Structure formats: structure tokens, C-alpha cells
mmCIF file with all atom_site columns, C-alpha atoms in Angstrom:
data_model
loop_
_atom_site.group_PDB
_atom_site.id
_atom_site.type_symbol
_atom_site.label_atom_id
_atom_site.label_alt_id
_atom_site.label_comp_id
_atom_site.label_asym_id
_atom_site.label_entity_id
_atom_site.label_seq_id
_atom_site.pdbx_PDB_ins_code
_atom_site.Cartn_x
_atom_site.Cartn_y
_atom_site.Cartn_z
_atom_site.occupancy
_atom_site.B_iso_or_equiv
_atom_site.pdbx_formal_charge
_atom_site.auth_seq_id
_atom_site.auth_comp_id
_atom_site.auth_asym_id
_atom_site.auth_atom_id
_atom_site.pdbx_PDB_model_num
ATOM 1   C CA . LYS A 1 1   ? -11.764 -11.104 -13.395 1.00 0.00 ? 1   LYS A CA 1
ATOM 2   C CA . GLN A 1 2   ? -10.057 -9.440  -16.338 1.00 0.00 ? 2   GLN A CA 1
ATOM 3   C CA . GLU A 1 3   ? -6.930  -11.151 -17.628 1.00 0.00 ? 3   GLU A CA 1
ATOM 4   C CA . VAL A 1 4   ? -4.604  -9.917  -20.356 1.00 0.00 ? 4   VAL A CA 1
ATOM 5   C CA . THR A 1 5   ? -2.547  -12.285 -22.495 1.00 0.00 ? 5   THR A CA 1
ATOM 6   C CA . GLN A 1 6   ? 0.167   -11.528 -25.016 1.00 0.00 ? 6   GLN A CA 1
ATOM 7   C CA . ILE A 1 7   ? 1.361   -14.166 -27.430 1.00 0.00 ? 7   ILE A CA 1
ATOM 8   C CA . PRO A 1 8   ? 4.079   -14.839 -28.436 1.00 0.00 ? 8   PRO A CA 1
ATOM 9   C CA . ALA A 1 9   ? 6.291   -14.089 -25.454 1.00 0.00 ? 9   ALA A CA 1
ATOM 10  C CA . ALA A 1 10  ? 9.197   -13.400 -27.816 1.00 0.00 ? 10  ALA A CA 1
ATOM 11  C CA . LEU A 1 11  ? 9.544   -12.647 -31.505 1.00 0.00 ? 11  LEU A CA 1
ATOM 12  C CA . SER A 1 12  ? 12.496  -12.127 -33.861 1.00 0.00 ? 12  SER A CA 1
ATOM 13  C CA . VAL A 1 13  ? 12.038  -10.650 -37.334 1.00 0.00 ? 13  VAL A CA 1
ATOM 14  C CA . PRO A 1 14  ? 14.422  -9.271  -39.977 1.00 0.00 ? 14  PRO A CA 1
ATOM 15  C CA . GLU A 1 15  ? 14.756  -5.533  -40.326 1.00 0.00 ? 15  GLU A CA 1
ATOM 16  C CA . GLY A 1 16  ? 12.323  -3.937  -42.747 1.00 0.00 ? 16  GLY A CA 1
ATOM 17  C CA . GLU A 1 17  ? 9.481   -6.374  -42.223 1.00 0.00 ? 17  GLU A CA 1
ATOM 18  C CA . ASN A 1 18  ? 6.019   -5.376  -41.109 1.00 0.00 ? 18  ASN A CA 1
ATOM 19  C CA . LEU A 1 19  ? 4.848   -7.184  -37.981 1.00 0.00 ? 19  LEU A CA 1
ATOM 20  C CA . VAL A 1 20  ? 1.862   -7.618  -35.700 1.00 0.00 ? 20  VAL A CA 1
ATOM 21  C CA . LEU A 1 21  ? 1.852   -8.060  -31.936 1.00 0.00 ? 21  LEU A CA 1
ATOM 22  C CA . ASN A 1 22  ? -1.210  -9.568  -30.322 1.00 0.00 ? 22  ASN A CA 1
ATOM 23  C CA . CYS A 1 23  ? -3.065  -8.835  -27.099 1.00 0.00 ? 23  CYS A CA 1
ATOM 24  C CA . SER A 1 24  ? -6.177  -10.615 -25.864 1.00 0.00 ? 24  SER A CA 1
ATOM 25  C CA . PHE A 1 25  ? -8.374  -9.901  -22.853 1.00 0.00 ? 25  PHE A CA 1
ATOM 26  C CA . THR A 1 26  ? -11.002 -12.073 -21.219 1.00 0.00 ? 26  THR A CA 1
ATOM 27  C CA . ASP A 1 27  ? -13.750 -9.513  -20.537 1.00 0.00 ? 27  ASP A CA 1
ATOM 28  C CA . SER A 1 28  ? -14.821 -7.496  -23.567 1.00 0.00 ? 28  SER A CA 1
ATOM 29  C CA . ALA A 1 29  ? -16.272 -4.677  -21.453 1.00 0.00 ? 29  ALA A CA 1
ATOM 30  C CA . ILE A 1 30  ? -13.260 -2.383  -21.215 1.00 0.00 ? 30  ILE A CA 1
ATOM 31  C CA . TYR A 1 31  ? -12.886 1.367   -20.776 1.00 0.00 ? 31  TYR A CA 1
ATOM 32  C CA . ASN A 1 32  ? -9.664  1.764   -22.720 1.00 0.00 ? 32  ASN A CA 1
ATOM 33  C CA . LEU A 1 33  ? -6.500  -0.069  -23.772 1.00 0.00 ? 33  LEU A CA 1
ATOM 34  C CA . GLN A 1 34  ? -2.949  1.221   -23.886 1.00 0.00 ? 34  GLN A CA 1
ATOM 35  C CA . TRP A 1 35  ? 0.197   -0.097  -25.578 1.00 0.00 ? 35  TRP A CA 1
ATOM 36  C CA . PHE A 1 36  ? 3.594   0.526   -24.003 1.00 0.00 ? 36  PHE A CA 1
ATOM 37  C CA . ARG A 1 37  ? 7.191   -0.061  -24.919 1.00 0.00 ? 37  ARG A CA 1
ATOM 38  C CA . GLN A 1 38  ? 9.827   -1.027  -22.345 1.00 0.00 ? 38  GLN A CA 1
ATOM 39  C CA . ASP A 1 39  ? 13.561  -1.027  -22.999 1.00 0.00 ? 39  ASP A CA 1
ATOM 40  C CA . PRO A 1 40  ? 15.786  -3.225  -20.773 1.00 0.00 ? 40  PRO A CA 1
ATOM 41  C CA . GLY A 1 41  ? 16.224  -1.747  -17.316 1.00 0.00 ? 41  GLY A CA 1
ATOM 42  C CA . LYS A 1 42  ? 13.932  1.177   -18.112 1.00 0.00 ? 42  LYS A CA 1
ATOM 43  C CA . GLY A 1 43  ? 10.410  2.305   -17.332 1.00 0.00 ? 43  GLY A CA 1
ATOM 44  C CA . LEU A 1 44  ? 7.456   2.069   -19.691 1.00 0.00 ? 44  LEU A CA 1
ATOM 45  C CA . THR A 1 45  ? 6.885   4.483   -22.551 1.00 0.00 ? 45  THR A CA 1
ATOM 46  C CA . SER A 1 46  ? 3.325   5.028   -23.713 1.00 0.00 ? 46  SER A CA 1
ATOM 47  C CA . LEU A 1 47  ? 2.811   4.343   -27.418 1.00 0.00 ? 47  LEU A CA 1
ATOM 48  C CA . LEU A 1 48  ? -0.923  4.479   -28.085 1.00 0.00 ? 48  LEU A CA 1
ATOM 49  C CA . LEU A 1 49  ? -4.135  4.782   -26.068 1.00 0.00 ? 49  LEU A CA 1
ATOM 50  C CA . ILE A 1 50  ? -7.384  3.489   -27.568 1.00 0.00 ? 50  ILE A CA 1
ATOM 51  C CA . GLN A 1 51  ? -10.719 4.382   -25.999 1.00 0.00 ? 51  GLN A CA 1
ATOM 52  C CA . SER A 1 52  ? -13.454 1.758   -25.967 1.00 0.00 ? 52  SER A CA 1
ATOM 53  C CA . SER A 1 53  ? -15.402 3.693   -28.615 1.00 0.00 ? 53  SER A CA 1
ATOM 54  C CA . GLN A 1 54  ? -12.460 3.695   -31.027 1.00 0.00 ? 54  GLN A CA 1
ATOM 55  C CA . ARG A 1 55  ? -11.384 0.996   -33.482 1.00 0.00 ? 55  ARG A CA 1
ATOM 56  C CA . GLU A 1 56  ? -7.807  2.107   -34.025 1.00 0.00 ? 56  GLU A CA 1
ATOM 57  C CA . GLN A 1 57  ? -5.121  4.670   -33.321 1.00 0.00 ? 57  GLN A CA 1
ATOM 58  C CA . THR A 1 58  ? -2.050  5.544   -35.360 1.00 0.00 ? 58  THR A CA 1
ATOM 59  C CA . SER A 1 59  ? 1.262   7.154   -34.515 1.00 0.00 ? 59  SER A CA 1
ATOM 60  C CA . GLY A 1 60  ? 3.973   7.185   -37.158 1.00 0.00 ? 60  GLY A CA 1
ATOM 61  C CA . ARG A 1 61  ? 4.819   3.594   -38.093 1.00 0.00 ? 61  ARG A CA 1
ATOM 62  C CA . LEU A 1 62  ? 2.579   2.224   -35.347 1.00 0.00 ? 62  LEU A CA 1
ATOM 63  C CA . ASN A 1 63  ? -1.075  1.318   -35.654 1.00 0.00 ? 63  ASN A CA 1
ATOM 64  C CA . ALA A 1 64  ? -3.112  -0.203  -32.843 1.00 0.00 ? 64  ALA A CA 1
ATOM 65  C CA . SER A 1 65  ? -6.517  -1.739  -33.418 1.00 0.00 ? 65  SER A CA 1
ATOM 66  C CA . LEU A 1 66  ? -9.208  -2.722  -30.941 1.00 0.00 ? 66  LEU A CA 1
ATOM 67  C CA . ASP A 1 67  ? -11.936 -5.334  -31.380 1.00 0.00 ? 67  ASP A CA 1
ATOM 68  C CA . LYS A 1 68  ? -13.820 -5.451  -28.099 1.00 0.00 ? 68  LYS A CA 1
ATOM 69  C CA . SER A 1 69  ? -16.297 -8.099  -29.166 1.00 0.00 ? 69  SER A CA 1
ATOM 70  C CA . SER A 1 70  ? -13.521 -10.622 -29.740 1.00 0.00 ? 70  SER A CA 1
ATOM 71  C CA . GLY A 1 71  ? -11.406 -9.371  -26.844 1.00 0.00 ? 71  GLY A CA 1
ATOM 72  C CA . ARG A 1 72  ? -8.418  -8.503  -29.010 1.00 0.00 ? 72  ARG A CA 1
ATOM 73  C CA . SER A 1 73  ? -6.044  -5.713  -29.833 1.00 0.00 ? 73  SER A CA 1
ATOM 74  C CA . THR A 1 74  ? -3.150  -5.725  -32.258 1.00 0.00 ? 74  THR A CA 1
ATOM 75  C CA . LEU A 1 75  ? -0.140  -3.460  -32.570 1.00 0.00 ? 75  LEU A CA 1
ATOM 76  C CA . TYR A 1 76  ? 1.093   -3.195  -36.148 1.00 0.00 ? 76  TYR A CA 1
ATOM 77  C CA . ILE A 1 77  ? 4.653   -1.981  -36.710 1.00 0.00 ? 77  ILE A CA 1
ATOM 78  C CA . ALA A 1 78  ? 5.526   -1.021  -40.280 1.00 0.00 ? 78  ALA A CA 1
ATOM 79  C CA . ALA A 1 79  ? 9.013   -1.228  -41.780 1.00 0.00 ? 79  ALA A CA 1
ATOM 80  C CA . SER A 1 80  ? 10.632  -2.479  -38.579 1.00 0.00 ? 80  SER A CA 1
ATOM 81  C CA . GLN A 1 81  ? 14.016  -1.097  -37.497 1.00 0.00 ? 81  GLN A CA 1
ATOM 82  C CA . PRO A 1 82  ? 16.632  -2.394  -35.022 1.00 0.00 ? 82  PRO A CA 1
ATOM 83  C CA . GLY A 1 83  ? 15.649  0.479   -32.724 1.00 0.00 ? 83  GLY A CA 1
ATOM 84  C CA . ASP A 1 84  ? 12.204  -1.086  -32.393 1.00 0.00 ? 84  ASP A CA 1
ATOM 85  C CA . SER A 1 85  ? 13.739  -3.923  -30.372 1.00 0.00 ? 85  SER A CA 1
ATOM 86  C CA . ALA A 1 86  ? 12.108  -3.803  -26.936 1.00 0.00 ? 86  ALA A CA 1
ATOM 87  C CA . THR A 1 87  ? 9.360   -5.430  -24.892 1.00 0.00 ? 87  THR A CA 1
ATOM 88  C CA . TYR A 1 88  ? 5.866   -4.342  -25.887 1.00 0.00 ? 88  TYR A CA 1
ATOM 89  C CA . LEU A 1 89  ? 3.178   -4.406  -23.202 1.00 0.00 ? 89  LEU A CA 1
ATOM 90  C CA . CYS A 1 90  ? -0.568  -4.213  -23.542 1.00 0.00 ? 90  CYS A CA 1
ATOM 91  C CA . ALA A 1 91  ? -2.666  -2.850  -20.659 1.00 0.00 ? 91  ALA A CA 1
ATOM 92  C CA . VAL A 1 92  ? -6.420  -2.767  -20.157 1.00 0.00 ? 92  VAL A CA 1
ATOM 93  C CA . ARG A 1 93  ? -8.526  -0.470  -17.980 1.00 0.00 ? 93  ARG A CA 1
ATOM 94  C CA . PRO A 1 94  ? -11.691 -2.482  -17.264 1.00 0.00 ? 94  PRO A CA 1
ATOM 95  C CA . ASN A 1 95  ? -13.870 0.378   -16.014 1.00 0.00 ? 95  ASN A CA 1
ATOM 96  C CA . ARG A 1 96  ? -13.556 4.112   -15.583 1.00 0.00 ? 96  ARG A CA 1
ATOM 97  C CA . ASP A 1 97  ? -12.260 3.961   -12.013 1.00 0.00 ? 97  ASP A CA 1
ATOM 98  C CA . ASP A 1 98  ? -10.441 0.667   -12.269 1.00 0.00 ? 98  ASP A CA 1
ATOM 99  C CA . LYS A 1 99  ? -6.792  -0.173  -11.957 1.00 0.00 ? 99  LYS A CA 1
ATOM 100 C CA . ILE A 1 100 ? -4.995  -0.964  -15.197 1.00 0.00 ? 100 ILE A CA 1
ATOM 101 C CA . ILE A 1 101 ? -4.123  -4.607  -15.851 1.00 0.00 ? 101 ILE A CA 1
ATOM 102 C CA . PHE A 1 102 ? -1.037  -5.543  -17.826 1.00 0.00 ? 102 PHE A CA 1
ATOM 103 C CA . GLY A 1 103 ? -0.091  -8.483  -19.975 1.00 0.00 ? 103 GLY A CA 1
ATOM 104 C CA . LYS A 1 104 ? 3.364   -10.023 -19.601 1.00 0.00 ? 104 LYS A CA 1
ATOM 105 C CA . GLY A 1 105 ? 4.584   -8.468  -22.824 1.00 0.00 ? 105 GLY A CA 1
ATOM 106 C CA . THR A 1 106 ? 6.121   -9.582  -26.091 1.00 0.00 ? 106 THR A CA 1
ATOM 107 C CA . ARG A 1 107 ? 9.904   -9.293  -26.325 1.00 0.00 ? 107 ARG A CA 1
ATOM 108 C CA . LEU A 1 108 ? 10.666  -8.126  -29.866 1.00 0.00 ? 108 LEU A CA 1
ATOM 109 C CA . HIS A 1 109 ? 14.069  -8.435  -31.519 1.00 0.00 ? 109 HIS A CA 1
ATOM 110 C CA . ILE A 1 110 ? 14.644  -6.856  -34.927 1.00 0.00 ? 110 ILE A CA 1
ATOM 111 C CA . LEU A 1 111 ? 17.537  -8.509  -36.726 1.00 0.00 ? 111 LEU A CA 1
ATOM 112 C CA . PRO A 1 112 ? 19.811  -6.063  -38.620 1.00 0.00 ? 112 PRO A CA 1
ATOM 113 C CA . GLY B 2 1   ? 8.473   18.385  -13.719 1.00 0.00 ? 1   GLY B CA 1
ATOM 114 C CA . ALA B 2 2   ? 9.065   17.138  -17.242 1.00 0.00 ? 2   ALA B CA 1
ATOM 115 C CA . GLY B 2 3   ? 8.417   13.509  -16.379 1.00 0.00 ? 3   GLY B CA 1
ATOM 116 C CA . VAL B 2 4   ? 7.744   11.134  -13.517 1.00 0.00 ? 4   VAL B CA 1
ATOM 117 C CA . SER B 2 5   ? 10.736  11.013  -11.205 1.00 0.00 ? 5   SER B CA 1
ATOM 118 C CA . GLN B 2 6   ? 11.502  8.087   -8.909  1.00 0.00 ? 6   GLN B CA 1
ATOM 119 C CA . THR B 2 7   ? 14.137  7.889   -6.198  1.00 0.00 ? 7   THR B CA 1
ATOM 120 C CA . PRO B 2 8   ? 16.261  6.039   -5.420  1.00 0.00 ? 8   PRO B CA 1
ATOM 121 C CA . SER B 2 9   ? 16.908  4.338   -8.744  1.00 0.00 ? 9   SER B CA 1
ATOM 122 C CA . ASN B 2 10  ? 18.549  1.462   -6.919  1.00 0.00 ? 10  ASN B CA 1
ATOM 123 C CA . LYS B 2 11  ? 18.214  0.335   -3.330  1.00 0.00 ? 11  LYS B CA 1
ATOM 124 C CA . VAL B 2 12  ? 19.983  -2.610  -1.706  1.00 0.00 ? 12  VAL B CA 1
ATOM 125 C CA . THR B 2 13  ? 18.894  -3.486  1.801   1.00 0.00 ? 13  THR B CA 1
ATOM 126 C CA . GLU B 2 14  ? 19.037  -6.333  4.256   1.00 0.00 ? 14  GLU B CA 1
ATOM 127 C CA . LYS B 2 15  ? 16.160  -8.555  5.181   1.00 0.00 ? 15  LYS B CA 1
ATOM 128 C CA . GLY B 2 16  ? 14.085  -7.041  7.948   1.00 0.00 ? 16  GLY B CA 1
ATOM 129 C CA . LYS B 2 17  ? 14.950  -3.408  7.194   1.00 0.00 ? 17  LYS B CA 1
ATOM 130 C CA . TYR B 2 18  ? 12.535  -0.568  6.420   1.00 0.00 ? 18  TYR B CA 1
ATOM 131 C CA . VAL B 2 19  ? 12.522  1.019   2.961   1.00 0.00 ? 19  VAL B CA 1
ATOM 132 C CA . GLU B 2 20  ? 10.921  4.116   1.448   1.00 0.00 ? 20  GLU B CA 1
ATOM 133 C CA . LEU B 2 21  ? 10.563  4.689   -2.284  1.00 0.00 ? 21  LEU B CA 1
ATOM 134 C CA . ARG B 2 22  ? 9.593   8.091   -3.579  1.00 0.00 ? 22  ARG B CA 1
ATOM 135 C CA . CYS B 2 23  ? 7.620   9.139   -6.655  1.00 0.00 ? 23  CYS B CA 1
ATOM 136 C CA . ASP B 2 24  ? 7.314   12.688  -7.972  1.00 0.00 ? 24  ASP B CA 1
ATOM 137 C CA . PRO B 2 25  ? 4.569   12.739  -10.652 1.00 0.00 ? 25  PRO B CA 1
ATOM 138 C CA . ILE B 2 26  ? 4.161   15.046  -13.609 1.00 0.00 ? 26  ILE B CA 1
ATOM 139 C CA . SER B 2 27  ? 2.945   18.420  -12.414 1.00 0.00 ? 27  SER B CA 1
ATOM 140 C CA . GLY B 2 28  ? -0.840  18.671  -12.548 1.00 0.00 ? 28  GLY B CA 1
ATOM 141 C CA . HIS B 2 29  ? -1.448  14.933  -12.725 1.00 0.00 ? 29  HIS B CA 1
ATOM 142 C CA . THR B 2 30  ? -4.096  13.971  -10.200 1.00 0.00 ? 30  THR B CA 1
ATOM 143 C CA . ALA B 2 31  ? -3.864  10.192  -10.494 1.00 0.00 ? 31  ALA B CA 1
ATOM 144 C CA . LEU B 2 32  ? -0.796  8.307   -9.289  1.00 0.00 ? 32  LEU B CA 1
ATOM 145 C CA . TYR B 2 33  ? -0.153  4.558   -9.534  1.00 0.00 ? 33  TYR B CA 1
ATOM 146 C CA . TRP B 2 34  ? 2.338   2.156   -8.009  1.00 0.00 ? 34  TRP B CA 1
ATOM 147 C CA . TYR B 2 35  ? 3.194   -1.116  -9.750  1.00 0.00 ? 35  TYR B CA 1
ATOM 148 C CA . ARG B 2 36  ? 5.758   -3.824  -9.056  1.00 0.00 ? 36  ARG B CA 1
ATOM 149 C CA . GLN B 2 37  ? 7.548   -5.695  -11.812 1.00 0.00 ? 37  GLN B CA 1
ATOM 150 C CA . SER B 2 38  ? 9.580   -8.896  -11.525 1.00 0.00 ? 38  SER B CA 1
ATOM 151 C CA . LEU B 2 39  ? 11.918  -10.102 -14.245 1.00 0.00 ? 39  LEU B CA 1
ATOM 152 C CA . GLY B 2 40  ? 10.072  -11.311 -17.316 1.00 0.00 ? 40  GLY B CA 1
ATOM 153 C CA . GLN B 2 41  ? 6.681   -10.322 -15.949 1.00 0.00 ? 41  GLN B CA 1
ATOM 154 C CA . GLY B 2 42  ? 4.270   -7.527  -16.642 1.00 0.00 ? 42  GLY B CA 1
ATOM 155 C CA . PRO B 2 43  ? 3.748   -4.824  -14.024 1.00 0.00 ? 43  PRO B CA 1
ATOM 156 C CA . GLU B 2 44  ? 1.621   -5.937  -11.082 1.00 0.00 ? 44  GLU B CA 1
ATOM 157 C CA . PHE B 2 45  ? -0.762  -3.369  -9.595  1.00 0.00 ? 45  PHE B CA 1
ATOM 158 C CA . LEU B 2 46  ? -0.209  -2.265  -6.005  1.00 0.00 ? 46  LEU B CA 1
ATOM 159 C CA . ILE B 2 47  ? -2.190  0.922   -5.317  1.00 0.00 ? 47  ILE B CA 1
ATOM 160 C CA . TYR B 2 48  ? -3.493  4.047   -6.979  1.00 0.00 ? 48  TYR B CA 1
ATOM 161 C CA . PHE B 2 49  ? -4.341  7.509   -5.685  1.00 0.00 ? 49  PHE B CA 1
ATOM 162 C CA . GLN B 2 50  ? -6.813  10.054  -6.941  1.00 0.00 ? 50  GLN B CA 1
ATOM 163 C CA . GLY B 2 51  ? -5.630  13.241  -5.277  1.00 0.00 ? 51  GLY B CA 1
ATOM 164 C CA . THR B 2 52  ? -4.611  12.531  -1.695  1.00 0.00 ? 52  THR B CA 1
ATOM 165 C CA . GLY B 2 53  ? -6.756  9.476   -1.156  1.00 0.00 ? 53  GLY B CA 1
ATOM 166 C CA . ALA B 2 54  ? -6.051  5.873   -2.057  1.00 0.00 ? 54  ALA B CA 1
ATOM 167 C CA . ALA B 2 55  ? -8.764  4.992   -4.559  1.00 0.00 ? 55  ALA B CA 1
ATOM 168 C CA . ASP B 2 56  ? -7.762  1.336   -4.738  1.00 0.00 ? 56  ASP B CA 1
ATOM 169 C CA . ASP B 2 57  ? -5.170  -0.393  -2.550  1.00 0.00 ? 57  ASP B CA 1
ATOM 170 C CA . SER B 2 58  ? -6.264  -3.915  -3.339  1.00 0.00 ? 58  SER B CA 1
ATOM 171 C CA . GLY B 2 59  ? -2.891  -4.824  -4.832  1.00 0.00 ? 59  GLY B CA 1
ATOM 172 C CA . LEU B 2 60  ? -0.821  -4.250  -1.702  1.00 0.00 ? 60  LEU B CA 1
ATOM 173 C CA . PRO B 2 61  ? 0.368   -7.780  -0.862  1.00 0.00 ? 61  PRO B CA 1
ATOM 174 C CA . ASN B 2 62  ? 0.175   -7.468  2.936   1.00 0.00 ? 62  ASN B CA 1
ATOM 175 C CA . ASP B 2 63  ? 0.264   -4.973  5.797   1.00 0.00 ? 63  ASP B CA 1
ATOM 176 C CA . ARG B 2 64  ? 4.028   -4.502  5.489   1.00 0.00 ? 64  ARG B CA 1
ATOM 177 C CA . PHE B 2 65  ? 3.299   -2.317  2.463   1.00 0.00 ? 65  PHE B CA 1
ATOM 178 C CA . PHE B 2 66  ? 1.885   1.169   2.823   1.00 0.00 ? 66  PHE B CA 1
ATOM 179 C CA . ALA B 2 67  ? 1.739   4.219   0.566   1.00 0.00 ? 67  ALA B CA 1
ATOM 180 C CA . VAL B 2 68  ? 0.915   7.858   1.172   1.00 0.00 ? 68  VAL B CA 1
ATOM 181 C CA . ARG B 2 69  ? 0.333   10.959  -0.904  1.00 0.00 ? 69  ARG B CA 1
ATOM 182 C CA . PRO B 2 70  ? -0.313  13.640  1.725   1.00 0.00 ? 70  PRO B CA 1
ATOM 183 C CA . GLU B 2 71  ? -0.499  16.714  -0.501  1.00 0.00 ? 71  GLU B CA 1
ATOM 184 C CA . GLY B 2 72  ? -1.779  15.132  -3.670  1.00 0.00 ? 72  GLY B CA 1
ATOM 185 C CA . SER B 2 73  ? 1.571   15.284  -5.445  1.00 0.00 ? 73  SER B CA 1
ATOM 186 C CA . VAL B 2 74  ? 4.609   13.320  -4.241  1.00 0.00 ? 74  VAL B CA 1
ATOM 187 C CA . SER B 2 75  ? 3.940   9.774   -3.076  1.00 0.00 ? 75  SER B CA 1
ATOM 188 C CA . THR B 2 76  ? 5.998   7.480   -0.881  1.00 0.00 ? 76  THR B CA 1
ATOM 189 C CA . LEU B 2 77  ? 5.773   3.690   -0.891  1.00 0.00 ? 77  LEU B CA 1
ATOM 190 C CA . LYS B 2 78  ? 6.839   2.281   2.449   1.00 0.00 ? 78  LYS B CA 1
ATOM 191 C CA . ILE B 2 79  ? 7.876   -1.319  3.049   1.00 0.00 ? 79  ILE B CA 1
ATOM 192 C CA . GLN B 2 80  ? 8.418   -2.585  6.585   1.00 0.00 ? 80  GLN B CA 1
ATOM 193 C CA . ARG B 2 81  ? 10.401  -5.677  7.588   1.00 0.00 ? 81  ARG B CA 1
ATOM 194 C CA . THR B 2 82  ? 11.548  -6.304  4.041   1.00 0.00 ? 82  THR B CA 1
ATOM 195 C CA . GLU B 2 83  ? 11.747  -9.869  2.764   1.00 0.00 ? 83  GLU B CA 1
ATOM 196 C CA . ARG B 2 84  ? 13.773  -11.330 -0.103  1.00 0.00 ? 84  ARG B CA 1
ATOM 197 C CA . GLY B 2 85  ? 10.552  -11.812 -2.041  1.00 0.00 ? 85  GLY B CA 1
ATOM 198 C CA . ASP B 2 86  ? 10.048  -8.036  -2.064  1.00 0.00 ? 86  ASP B CA 1
ATOM 199 C CA . SER B 2 87  ? 12.960  -7.707  -4.496  1.00 0.00 ? 87  SER B CA 1
ATOM 200 C CA . ALA B 2 88  ? 11.604  -6.217  -7.727  1.00 0.00 ? 88  ALA B CA 1
ATOM 201 C CA . VAL B 2 89  ? 11.410  -3.006  -9.717  1.00 0.00 ? 89  VAL B CA 1
ATOM 202 C CA . TYR B 2 90  ? 8.821   -0.656  -8.248  1.00 0.00 ? 90  TYR B CA 1
ATOM 203 C CA . LEU B 2 91  ? 7.251   1.510   -10.928 1.00 0.00 ? 91  LEU B CA 1
ATOM 204 C CA . CYS B 2 92  ? 5.305   4.704   -10.451 1.00 0.00 ? 92  CYS B CA 1
ATOM 205 C CA . ALA B 2 93  ? 3.000   6.246   -13.045 1.00 0.00 ? 93  ALA B CA 1
ATOM 206 C CA . SER B 2 94  ? 0.820   9.320   -13.191 1.00 0.00 ? 94  SER B CA 1
ATOM 207 C CA . SER B 2 95  ? -2.000  10.538  -15.391 1.00 0.00 ? 95  SER B CA 1
ATOM 208 C CA . PHE B 2 96  ? -3.851  13.810  -15.814 1.00 0.00 ? 96  PHE B CA 1
ATOM 209 C CA . SER B 2 97  ? -7.108  12.137  -14.853 1.00 0.00 ? 97  SER B CA 1
ATOM 210 C CA . VAL B 2 98  ? -8.092  8.747   -13.544 1.00 0.00 ? 98  VAL B CA 1
ATOM 211 C CA . THR B 2 99  ? -8.974  7.626   -17.097 1.00 0.00 ? 99  THR B CA 1
ATOM 212 C CA . GLY B 2 100 ? -6.085  9.230   -18.917 1.00 0.00 ? 100 GLY B CA 1
ATOM 213 C CA . GLU B 2 101 ? -2.895  8.020   -20.525 1.00 0.00 ? 101 GLU B CA 1
ATOM 214 C CA . LEU B 2 102 ? -0.328  6.711   -18.037 1.00 0.00 ? 102 LEU B CA 1
ATOM 215 C CA . PHE B 2 103 ? 3.213   8.043   -17.920 1.00 0.00 ? 103 PHE B CA 1
ATOM 216 C CA . PHE B 2 104 ? 5.794   5.963   -16.065 1.00 0.00 ? 104 PHE B CA 1
ATOM 217 C CA . GLY B 2 105 ? 8.985   6.757   -14.231 1.00 0.00 ? 105 GLY B CA 1
ATOM 218 C CA . GLU B 2 106 ? 12.194  4.773   -14.672 1.00 0.00 ? 106 GLU B CA 1
ATOM 219 C CA . GLY B 2 107 ? 11.476  2.690   -11.583 1.00 0.00 ? 107 GLY B CA 1
ATOM 220 C CA . SER B 2 108 ? 13.235  1.932   -8.309  1.00 0.00 ? 108 SER B CA 1
ATOM 221 C CA . ARG B 2 109 ? 15.062  -1.382  -8.268  1.00 0.00 ? 109 ARG B CA 1
ATOM 222 C CA . LEU B 2 110 ? 14.856  -2.908  -4.793  1.00 0.00 ? 110 LEU B CA 1
ATOM 223 C CA . THR B 2 111 ? 17.151  -5.759  -3.815  1.00 0.00 ? 111 THR B CA 1
ATOM 224 C CA . VAL B 2 112 ? 16.679  -7.408  -0.431  1.00 0.00 ? 112 VAL B CA 1
ATOM 225 C CA . LEU B 2 113 ? 19.643  -9.521  0.634   1.00 0.00 ? 113 LEU B CA 1
#
């Protein structure tokens, strides 16, 4: 059974720093992986989708990498800003027709 | 529509009552998902539809929960005999295909007193 873990549960960093959020999954055979952002009391906003054949995806200051063999993905945020404060969730689709499984998220706080 | 729309945004009900939560997906999206999220937790899968049919309903916790998508667009999540433990945010998402990027609505916050 696929399980998704995100550590740490919470993270505070000063504004301007580069940071990495981690996601690990127990079964390396995945179809794709998606990173989301969730603001308090809001729904989820898709950030990046990585297919199993890809190693990374980039969007602006965000870069997500995927290493299936080690069961890991990282979300790199460059030059962090207070507006980046949110919960970041990682989600894995195990197979083509499978439901998507979420981690519990990392709550990020950027200190002004 | 421009995004996934969920109604109501907030619902307060009494234990034992019946509740319906509605999801209007992005136009043209064939896959529709329902998740439930409790405070401090990641979304928990309930059910997903491909077109009108439920492709996977393994996440529905018991037979008090039921979801329909009769015309392959709008979906309704129905909860009978609500219990306090049903209190959560119910999230709906849609995607263009079953393997595509998911787009979420703002959620329906259900509180059972």
C-alpha cells in the first residue's frame, strides 16, 4: 500500500532564503506526482505535476524533482517571500487509474 | 466554468440529519474526485468518477455516504444520518483526464453538532 510522508510537519525560515521541502513515498512504482499549495481555509492550488518519466519540473521560483528509485521528491523554493507562507502538500498517483494519495503536508512560515 | 465550484461553502447541521454537498467541475473535465480533509491532515480519498460512473469508491467510509454524477458533470455527495465524526472539509477536484493535473474547489466545510 502506497504511503506518502512529508517531513518536517512545519518549517520557519527568514525571507530571502532558498528552501527545500521533502516528500517520500513507500512504493517507487508511481504514475505521477503533484505538488500543491494550500492557504488557511482554502482549497488546494496545483503547483507542479511531474510524470514518472521526468526528473524535474520548474515554474518560476519553484523547482520540483523526482527520484523514483529512492522514493523521493523535493520542492525547491528560491528566494522565499512572506507570500509563500502556506501548507505544501505532495500527492502521488500510484498507477494510471488509481486514486491520488496525499501526504499530510509541510506548514511553511516565511519570516519577514 | 472558470474553476471548480463547491456549494455550500459552509454547512452546519444536527446529528442524524441528511446533507448534500455539490460540486461543479471545470467544463470539459471528465474525471471528478471527492476528498475529505480534517484539521492538520492531508486530504483523504473518498471516491472518483470517470464520466458518469464511479471508477473507485473504496474511500467511502460506510454506507451512509453516497455520491452521484448522473450527467457526467455536476456531482453530489450525499451523507445520511450525519454523525459528529463526519465534520470536516469536503474537497472536490476535477481533471481533464483520469491521469491529468487536479484542480480543486474551495471546499465545503461541514459541521455536525
